[in-house]
PDB file of C-alpha atoms in Angstrom:
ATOM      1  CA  UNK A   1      18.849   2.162  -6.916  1.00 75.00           C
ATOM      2  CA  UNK A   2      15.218   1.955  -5.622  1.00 83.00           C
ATOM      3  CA  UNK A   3      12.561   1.922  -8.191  1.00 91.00           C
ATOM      4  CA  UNK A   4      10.902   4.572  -6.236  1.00 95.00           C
ATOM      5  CA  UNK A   5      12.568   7.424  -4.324  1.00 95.00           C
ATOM      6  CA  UNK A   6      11.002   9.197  -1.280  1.00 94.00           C
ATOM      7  CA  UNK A   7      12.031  11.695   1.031  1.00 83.00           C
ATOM      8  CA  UNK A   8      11.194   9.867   4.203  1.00 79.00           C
ATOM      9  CA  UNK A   9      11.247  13.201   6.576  1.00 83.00           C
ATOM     10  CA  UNK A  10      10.164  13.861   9.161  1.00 92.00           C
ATOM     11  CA  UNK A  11       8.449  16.862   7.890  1.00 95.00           C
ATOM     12  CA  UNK A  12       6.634  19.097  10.341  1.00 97.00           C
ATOM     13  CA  UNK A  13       4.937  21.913   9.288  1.00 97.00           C
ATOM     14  CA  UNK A  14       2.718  25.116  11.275  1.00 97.00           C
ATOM     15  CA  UNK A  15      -0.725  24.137  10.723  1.00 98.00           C
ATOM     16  CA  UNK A  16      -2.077  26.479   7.696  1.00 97.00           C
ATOM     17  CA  UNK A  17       0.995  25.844   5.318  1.00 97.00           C
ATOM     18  CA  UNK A  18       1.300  24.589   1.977  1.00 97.00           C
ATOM     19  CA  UNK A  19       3.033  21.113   2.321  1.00 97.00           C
ATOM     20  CA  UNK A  20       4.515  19.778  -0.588  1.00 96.00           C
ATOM     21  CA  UNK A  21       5.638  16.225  -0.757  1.00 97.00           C
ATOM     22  CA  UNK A  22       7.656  14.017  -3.610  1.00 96.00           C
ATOM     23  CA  UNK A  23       8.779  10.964  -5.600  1.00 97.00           C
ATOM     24  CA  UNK A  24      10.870  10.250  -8.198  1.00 97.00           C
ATOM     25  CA  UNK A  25      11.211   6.574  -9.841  1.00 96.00           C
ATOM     26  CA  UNK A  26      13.157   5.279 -12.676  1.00 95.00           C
ATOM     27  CA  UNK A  27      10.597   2.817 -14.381  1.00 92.00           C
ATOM     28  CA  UNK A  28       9.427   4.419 -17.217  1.00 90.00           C
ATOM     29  CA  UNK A  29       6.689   1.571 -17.700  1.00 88.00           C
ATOM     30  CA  UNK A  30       4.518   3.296 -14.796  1.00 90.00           C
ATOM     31  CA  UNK A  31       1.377   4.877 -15.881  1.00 89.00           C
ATOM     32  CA  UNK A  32      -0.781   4.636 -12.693  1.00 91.00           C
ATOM     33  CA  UNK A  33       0.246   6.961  -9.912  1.00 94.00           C
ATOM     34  CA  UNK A  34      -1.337   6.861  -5.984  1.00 95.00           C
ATOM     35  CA  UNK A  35      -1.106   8.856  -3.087  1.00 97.00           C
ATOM     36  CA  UNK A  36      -1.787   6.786   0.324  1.00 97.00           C
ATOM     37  CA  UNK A  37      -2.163   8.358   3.929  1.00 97.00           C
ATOM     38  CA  UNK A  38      -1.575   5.789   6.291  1.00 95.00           C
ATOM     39  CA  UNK A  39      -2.181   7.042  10.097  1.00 95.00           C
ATOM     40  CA  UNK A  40      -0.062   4.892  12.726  1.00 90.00           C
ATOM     41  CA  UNK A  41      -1.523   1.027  13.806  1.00 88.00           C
ATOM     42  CA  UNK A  42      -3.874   1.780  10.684  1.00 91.00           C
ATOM     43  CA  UNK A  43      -4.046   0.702   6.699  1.00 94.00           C
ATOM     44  CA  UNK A  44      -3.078   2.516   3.628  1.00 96.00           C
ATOM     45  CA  UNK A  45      -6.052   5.220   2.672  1.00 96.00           C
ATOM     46  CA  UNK A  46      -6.192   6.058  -1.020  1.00 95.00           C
ATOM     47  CA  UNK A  47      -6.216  10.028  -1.289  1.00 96.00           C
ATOM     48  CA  UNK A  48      -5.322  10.608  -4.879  1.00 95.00           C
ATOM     49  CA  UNK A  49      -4.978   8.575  -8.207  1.00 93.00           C
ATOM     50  CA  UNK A  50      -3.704   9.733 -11.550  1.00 92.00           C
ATOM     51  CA  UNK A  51      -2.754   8.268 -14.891  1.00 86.00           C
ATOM     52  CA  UNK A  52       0.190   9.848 -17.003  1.00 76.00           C
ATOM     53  CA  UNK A  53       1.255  13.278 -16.940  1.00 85.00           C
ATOM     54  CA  UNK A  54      -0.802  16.283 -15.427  1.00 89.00           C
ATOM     55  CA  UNK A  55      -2.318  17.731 -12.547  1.00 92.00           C
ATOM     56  CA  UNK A  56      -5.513  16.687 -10.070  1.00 94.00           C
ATOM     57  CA  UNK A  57      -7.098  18.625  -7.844  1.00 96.00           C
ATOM     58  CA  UNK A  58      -9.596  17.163  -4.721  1.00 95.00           C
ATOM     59  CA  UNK A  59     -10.221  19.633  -2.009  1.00 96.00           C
ATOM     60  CA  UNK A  60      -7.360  20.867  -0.035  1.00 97.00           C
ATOM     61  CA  UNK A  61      -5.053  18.167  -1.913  1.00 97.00           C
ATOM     62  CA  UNK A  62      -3.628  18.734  -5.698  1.00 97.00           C
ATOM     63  CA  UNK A  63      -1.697  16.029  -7.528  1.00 97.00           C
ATOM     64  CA  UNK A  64       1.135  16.288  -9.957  1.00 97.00           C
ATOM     65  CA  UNK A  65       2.678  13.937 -12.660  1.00 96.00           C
ATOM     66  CA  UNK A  66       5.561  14.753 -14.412  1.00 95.00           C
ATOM     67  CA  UNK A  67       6.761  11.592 -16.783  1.00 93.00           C
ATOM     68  CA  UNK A  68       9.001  13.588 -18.564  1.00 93.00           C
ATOM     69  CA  UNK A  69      10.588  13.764 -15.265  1.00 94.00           C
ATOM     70  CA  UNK A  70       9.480  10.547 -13.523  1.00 95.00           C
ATOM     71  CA  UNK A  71       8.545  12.685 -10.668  1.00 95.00           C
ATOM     72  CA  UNK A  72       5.019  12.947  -8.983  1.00 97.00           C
ATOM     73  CA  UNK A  73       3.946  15.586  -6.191  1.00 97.00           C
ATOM     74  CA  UNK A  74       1.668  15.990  -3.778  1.00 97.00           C
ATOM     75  CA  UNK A  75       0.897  19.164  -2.167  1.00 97.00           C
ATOM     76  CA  UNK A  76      -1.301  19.729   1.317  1.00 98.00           C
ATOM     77  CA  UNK A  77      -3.282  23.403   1.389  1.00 98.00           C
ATOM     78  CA  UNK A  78      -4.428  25.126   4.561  1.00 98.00           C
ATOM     79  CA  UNK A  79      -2.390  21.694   6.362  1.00 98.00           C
ATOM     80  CA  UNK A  80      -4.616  20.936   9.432  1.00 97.00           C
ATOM     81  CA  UNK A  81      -2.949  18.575  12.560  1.00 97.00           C
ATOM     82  CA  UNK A  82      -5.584  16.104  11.566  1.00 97.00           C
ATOM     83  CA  UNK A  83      -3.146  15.823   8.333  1.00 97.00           C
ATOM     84  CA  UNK A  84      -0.639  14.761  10.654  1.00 97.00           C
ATOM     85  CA  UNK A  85       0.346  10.609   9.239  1.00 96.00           C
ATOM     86  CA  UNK A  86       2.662   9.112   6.848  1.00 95.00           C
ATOM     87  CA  UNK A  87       2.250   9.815   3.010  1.00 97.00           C
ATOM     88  CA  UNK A  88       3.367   7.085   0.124  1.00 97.00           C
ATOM     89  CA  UNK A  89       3.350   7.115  -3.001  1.00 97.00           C
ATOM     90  CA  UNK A  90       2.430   4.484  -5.242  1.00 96.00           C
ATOM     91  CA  UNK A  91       2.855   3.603  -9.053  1.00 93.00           C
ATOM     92  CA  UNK A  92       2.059   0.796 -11.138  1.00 90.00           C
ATOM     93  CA  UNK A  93       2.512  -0.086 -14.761  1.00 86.00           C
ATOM     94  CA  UNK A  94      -0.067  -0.507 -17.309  1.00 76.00           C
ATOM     95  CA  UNK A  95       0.651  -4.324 -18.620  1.00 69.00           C
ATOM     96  CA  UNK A  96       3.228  -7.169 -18.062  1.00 63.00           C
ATOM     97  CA  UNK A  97       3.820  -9.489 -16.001  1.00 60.00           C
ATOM     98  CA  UNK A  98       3.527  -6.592 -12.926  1.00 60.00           C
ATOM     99  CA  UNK A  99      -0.132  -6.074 -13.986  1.00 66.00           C
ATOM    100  CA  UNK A 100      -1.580  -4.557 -10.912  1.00 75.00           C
ATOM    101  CA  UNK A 101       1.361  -4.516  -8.404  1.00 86.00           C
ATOM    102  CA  UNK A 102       2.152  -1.382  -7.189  1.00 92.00           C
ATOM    103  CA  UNK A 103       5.819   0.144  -5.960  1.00 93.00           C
ATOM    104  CA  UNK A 104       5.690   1.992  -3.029  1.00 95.00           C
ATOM    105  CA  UNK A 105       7.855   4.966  -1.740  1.00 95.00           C
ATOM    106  CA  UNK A 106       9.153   4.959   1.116  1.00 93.00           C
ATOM    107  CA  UNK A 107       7.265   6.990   2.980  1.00 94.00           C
ATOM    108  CA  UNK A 108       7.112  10.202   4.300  1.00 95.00           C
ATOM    109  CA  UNK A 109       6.150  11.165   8.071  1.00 94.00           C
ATOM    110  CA  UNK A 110       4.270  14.145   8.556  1.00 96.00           C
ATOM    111  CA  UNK A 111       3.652  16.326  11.247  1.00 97.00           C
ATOM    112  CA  UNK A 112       1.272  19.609  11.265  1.00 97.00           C
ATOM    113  CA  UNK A 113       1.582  21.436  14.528  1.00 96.00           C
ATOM    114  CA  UNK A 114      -1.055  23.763  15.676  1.00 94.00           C
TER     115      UNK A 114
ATOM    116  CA  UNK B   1     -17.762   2.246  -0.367  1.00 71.00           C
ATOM    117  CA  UNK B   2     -16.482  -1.220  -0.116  1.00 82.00           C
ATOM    118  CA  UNK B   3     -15.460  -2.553   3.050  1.00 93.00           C
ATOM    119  CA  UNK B   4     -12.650  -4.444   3.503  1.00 96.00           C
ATOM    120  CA  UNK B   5     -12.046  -6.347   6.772  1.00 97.00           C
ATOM    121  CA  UNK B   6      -9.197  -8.189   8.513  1.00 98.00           C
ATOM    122  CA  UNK B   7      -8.874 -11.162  11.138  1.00 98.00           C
ATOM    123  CA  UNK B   8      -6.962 -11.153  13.308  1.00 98.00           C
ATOM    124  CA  UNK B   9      -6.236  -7.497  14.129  1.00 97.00           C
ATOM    125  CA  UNK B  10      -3.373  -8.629  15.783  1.00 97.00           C
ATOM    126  CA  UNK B  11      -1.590 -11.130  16.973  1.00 98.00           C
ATOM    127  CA  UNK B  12       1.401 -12.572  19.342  1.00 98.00           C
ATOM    128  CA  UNK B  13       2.780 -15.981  18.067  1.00 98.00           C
ATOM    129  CA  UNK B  14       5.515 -18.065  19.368  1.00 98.00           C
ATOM    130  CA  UNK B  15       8.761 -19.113  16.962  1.00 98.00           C
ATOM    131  CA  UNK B  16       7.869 -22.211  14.928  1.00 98.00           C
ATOM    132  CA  UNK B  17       4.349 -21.842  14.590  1.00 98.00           C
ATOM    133  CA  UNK B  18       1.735 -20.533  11.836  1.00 98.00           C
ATOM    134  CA  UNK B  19      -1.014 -17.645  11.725  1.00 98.00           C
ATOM    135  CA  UNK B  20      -3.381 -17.583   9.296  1.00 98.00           C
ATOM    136  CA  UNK B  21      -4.591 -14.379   8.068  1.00 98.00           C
ATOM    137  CA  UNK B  22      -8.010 -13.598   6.812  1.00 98.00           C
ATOM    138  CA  UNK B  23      -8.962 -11.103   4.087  1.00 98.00           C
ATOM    139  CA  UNK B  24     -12.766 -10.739   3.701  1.00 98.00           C
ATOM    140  CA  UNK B  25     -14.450  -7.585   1.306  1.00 97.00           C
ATOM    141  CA  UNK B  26     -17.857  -7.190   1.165  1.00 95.00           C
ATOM    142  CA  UNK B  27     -18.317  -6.826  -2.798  1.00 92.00           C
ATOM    143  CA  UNK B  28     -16.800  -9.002  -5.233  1.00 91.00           C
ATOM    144  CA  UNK B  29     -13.153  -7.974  -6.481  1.00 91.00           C
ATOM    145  CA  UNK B  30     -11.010  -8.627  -9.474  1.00 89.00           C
ATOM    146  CA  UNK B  31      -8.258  -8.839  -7.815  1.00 89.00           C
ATOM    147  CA  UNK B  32      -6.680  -9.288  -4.477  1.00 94.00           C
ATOM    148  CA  UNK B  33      -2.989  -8.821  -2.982  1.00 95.00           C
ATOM    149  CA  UNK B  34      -1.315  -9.680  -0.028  1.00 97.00           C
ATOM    150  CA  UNK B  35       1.119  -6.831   1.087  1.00 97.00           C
ATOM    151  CA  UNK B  36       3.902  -7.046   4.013  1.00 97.00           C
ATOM    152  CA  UNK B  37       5.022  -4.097   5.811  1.00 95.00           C
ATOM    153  CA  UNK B  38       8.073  -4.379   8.704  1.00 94.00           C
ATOM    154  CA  UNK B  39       8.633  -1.864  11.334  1.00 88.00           C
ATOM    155  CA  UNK B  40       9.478   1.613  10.182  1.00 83.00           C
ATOM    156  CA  UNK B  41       9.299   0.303   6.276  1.00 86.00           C
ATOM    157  CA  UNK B  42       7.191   0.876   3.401  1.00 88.00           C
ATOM    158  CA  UNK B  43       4.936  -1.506   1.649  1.00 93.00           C
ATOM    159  CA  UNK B  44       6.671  -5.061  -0.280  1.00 94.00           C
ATOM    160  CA  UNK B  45       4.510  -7.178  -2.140  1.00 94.00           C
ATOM    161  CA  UNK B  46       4.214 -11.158  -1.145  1.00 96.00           C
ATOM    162  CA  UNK B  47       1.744 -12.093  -3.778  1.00 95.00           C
ATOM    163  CA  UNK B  48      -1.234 -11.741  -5.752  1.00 93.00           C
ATOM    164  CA  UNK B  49      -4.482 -14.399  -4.956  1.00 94.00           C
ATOM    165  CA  UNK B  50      -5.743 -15.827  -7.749  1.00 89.00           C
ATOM    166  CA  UNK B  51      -9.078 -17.093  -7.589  1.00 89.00           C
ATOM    167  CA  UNK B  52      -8.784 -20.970  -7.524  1.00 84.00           C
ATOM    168  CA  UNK B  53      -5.419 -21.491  -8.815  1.00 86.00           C
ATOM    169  CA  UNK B  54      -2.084 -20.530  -6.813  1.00 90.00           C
ATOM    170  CA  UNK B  55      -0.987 -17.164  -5.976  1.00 93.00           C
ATOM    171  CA  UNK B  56       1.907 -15.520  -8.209  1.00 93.00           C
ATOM    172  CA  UNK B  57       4.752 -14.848  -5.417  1.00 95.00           C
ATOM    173  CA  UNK B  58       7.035 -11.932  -6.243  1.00 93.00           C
ATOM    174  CA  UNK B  59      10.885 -12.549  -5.730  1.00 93.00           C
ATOM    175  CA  UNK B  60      12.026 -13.570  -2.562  1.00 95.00           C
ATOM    176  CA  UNK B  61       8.858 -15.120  -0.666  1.00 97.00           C
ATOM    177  CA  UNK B  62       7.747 -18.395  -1.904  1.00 96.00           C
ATOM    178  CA  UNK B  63       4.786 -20.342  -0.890  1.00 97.00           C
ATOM    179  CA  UNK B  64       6.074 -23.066   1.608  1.00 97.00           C
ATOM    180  CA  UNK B  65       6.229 -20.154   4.170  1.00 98.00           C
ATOM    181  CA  UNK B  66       3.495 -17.965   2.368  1.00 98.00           C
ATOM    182  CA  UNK B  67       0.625 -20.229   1.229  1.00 97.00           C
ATOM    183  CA  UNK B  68      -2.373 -18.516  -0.169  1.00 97.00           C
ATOM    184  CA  UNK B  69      -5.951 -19.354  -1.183  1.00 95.00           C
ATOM    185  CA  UNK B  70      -8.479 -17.662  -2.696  1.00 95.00           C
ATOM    186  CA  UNK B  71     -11.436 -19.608  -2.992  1.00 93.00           C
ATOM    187  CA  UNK B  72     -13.849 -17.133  -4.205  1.00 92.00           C
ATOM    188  CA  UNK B  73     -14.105 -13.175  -5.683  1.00 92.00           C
ATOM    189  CA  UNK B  74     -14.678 -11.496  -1.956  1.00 95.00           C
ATOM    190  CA  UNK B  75     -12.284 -13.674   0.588  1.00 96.00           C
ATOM    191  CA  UNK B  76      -8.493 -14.915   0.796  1.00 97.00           C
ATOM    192  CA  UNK B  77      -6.297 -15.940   3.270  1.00 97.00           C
ATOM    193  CA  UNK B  78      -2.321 -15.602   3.960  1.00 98.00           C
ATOM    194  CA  UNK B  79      -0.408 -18.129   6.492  1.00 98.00           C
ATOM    195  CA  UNK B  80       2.863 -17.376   7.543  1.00 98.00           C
ATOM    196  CA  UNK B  81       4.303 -20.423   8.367  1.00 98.00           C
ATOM    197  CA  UNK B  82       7.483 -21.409  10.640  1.00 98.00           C
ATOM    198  CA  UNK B  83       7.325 -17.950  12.080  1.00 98.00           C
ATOM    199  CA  UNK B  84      10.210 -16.777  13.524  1.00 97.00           C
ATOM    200  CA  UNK B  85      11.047 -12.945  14.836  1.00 96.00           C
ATOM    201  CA  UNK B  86      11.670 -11.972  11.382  1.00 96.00           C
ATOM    202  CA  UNK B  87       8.565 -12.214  10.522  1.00 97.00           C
ATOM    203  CA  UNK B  88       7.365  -9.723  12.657  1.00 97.00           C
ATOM    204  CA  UNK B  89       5.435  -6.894  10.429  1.00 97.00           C
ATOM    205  CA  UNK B  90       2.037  -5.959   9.469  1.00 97.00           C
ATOM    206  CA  UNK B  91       0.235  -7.956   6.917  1.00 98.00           C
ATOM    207  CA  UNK B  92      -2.311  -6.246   4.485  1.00 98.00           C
ATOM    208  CA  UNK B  93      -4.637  -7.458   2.071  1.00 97.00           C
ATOM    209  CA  UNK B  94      -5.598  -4.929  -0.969  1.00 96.00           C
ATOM    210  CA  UNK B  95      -8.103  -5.224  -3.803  1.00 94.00           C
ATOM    211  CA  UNK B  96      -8.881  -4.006  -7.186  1.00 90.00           C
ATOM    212  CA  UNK B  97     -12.379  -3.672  -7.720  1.00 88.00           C
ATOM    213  CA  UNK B  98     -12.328  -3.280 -11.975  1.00 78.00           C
ATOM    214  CA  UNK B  99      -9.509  -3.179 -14.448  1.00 74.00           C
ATOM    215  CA  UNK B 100      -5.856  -3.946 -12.753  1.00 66.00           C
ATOM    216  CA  UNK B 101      -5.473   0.088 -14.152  1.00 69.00           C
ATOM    217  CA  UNK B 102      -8.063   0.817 -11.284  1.00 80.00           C
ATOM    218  CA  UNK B 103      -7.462   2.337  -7.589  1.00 86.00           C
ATOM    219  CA  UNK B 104      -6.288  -0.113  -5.605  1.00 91.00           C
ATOM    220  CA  UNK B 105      -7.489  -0.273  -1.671  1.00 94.00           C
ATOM    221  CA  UNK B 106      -6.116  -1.693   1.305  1.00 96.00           C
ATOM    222  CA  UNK B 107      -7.971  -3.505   4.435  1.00 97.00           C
ATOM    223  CA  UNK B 108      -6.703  -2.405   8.030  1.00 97.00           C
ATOM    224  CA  UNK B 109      -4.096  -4.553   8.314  1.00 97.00           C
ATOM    225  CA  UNK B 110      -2.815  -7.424  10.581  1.00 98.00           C
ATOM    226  CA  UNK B 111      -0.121  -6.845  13.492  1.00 97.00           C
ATOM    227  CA  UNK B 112       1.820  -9.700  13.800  1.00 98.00           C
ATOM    228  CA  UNK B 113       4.948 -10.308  16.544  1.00 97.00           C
ATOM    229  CA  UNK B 114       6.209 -13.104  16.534  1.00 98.00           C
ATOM    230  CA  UNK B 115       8.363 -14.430  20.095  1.00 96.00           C
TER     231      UNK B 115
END
């Protein structure tokens, strides 16, 4: 079983809707949780970061942590085709010898359509 | 913002030889990482730079065919040595800028296809 679970899609969406993406992982030593859009031939661009349970809002994107659940959301309002690119998430723990490194999802491919 | 560059952008290198892959941010960092990514996959760890002693190598890449240096707190570099078509992925460089708790940010990344 991977550390980190992600529903690699594709997901394609009408522009305007509410796009709602996941993880789940099974280390319960993550306390650092990241949301990366990555557009295609281009690097990883941070778009949210959270520690421990709770929500986090930043324009049209809101974040979610659930530890009780070891699952973390991400959900797109108003989606726009300019959303359209490939969304990871990312945890890390706080201490240890994996100080720093971060787990990665899979991925998820999204597509917003006008 | 900080900006994080990448040399080469890309590159096409024939089976048995080396590319070496520079990492270059324009602020001093606490710490740097050197991230692999093959066609279609998500992100895998190599190794994190230390500055001026040897890199800590995750499980399952060692550093015969990954040697890294970090000589200073704003530049590193990856080789990836004996290349062969396996190696074919995209190499990426990512820094912490405070505590190891902090964001974490990647450079552009480096296309590499190997022949």
């Amino acid at each position: 079983q991977k550390e980190v679970e992600q529903d690699p899609g594709p997901l394609s969406v009408p522009e305007g809707a509410i796009v709602s993406l996941n993880c789940t992982y099974s280390n319960s030593a993550f306390q650092y949780f990241m949301w990366y859009r990555q557009y295609s031939r281009k690097g990883p661009e941070l778009l949210m970061y959270t520690y421990s349970s709770g929500n986090k809002e930043d324009g049209r994107f809101t974040a979610q942590v659930d530890k009780s659940s070891k699952y973390i959301s991400l959900f797109i309002r108003d989606s726009q085709p300019s959303d359209s690119a490939t969304y990871l998430c990312a945890m890390k723990a706080a201490g240890g010898t994996s100080y720093g490194k971060l787990t990665f999802g899979q991925g998820t491919i999204l597509t917003v359509h006008p | 913002s900080a900006v994080i560059s990448q040399k080469p952008s890309r590159d096409i290198c024939q089976r048995g030889t080396s590319l070496t892959i520079q990492c270059q941010v324009d602020s001093q960092v606490t710490m740097m990482f050197w991230y692999r990514q093959q066609p279609g996959q998500s992100l895998t760890l190599i190794a994190t730079a230390n500055q001026g002693s040897e890199a800590t190598y995750e499980s399952g890449f060692v550093i015969d065919k990954f040697p890294i240096s970090r000589p200073n707190l704003t530049f590193s570099t990856l080789t990836v040595s004996n290349l062969s078509p396996e190696d074919s992925s995209i190499y990426l460089c990512s820094v912490v800028f405070g505590q190891a708790r902090s964001e974490q940010y990647f450079g552009p990344g480096t296309r590499l296809t190997v022949t």
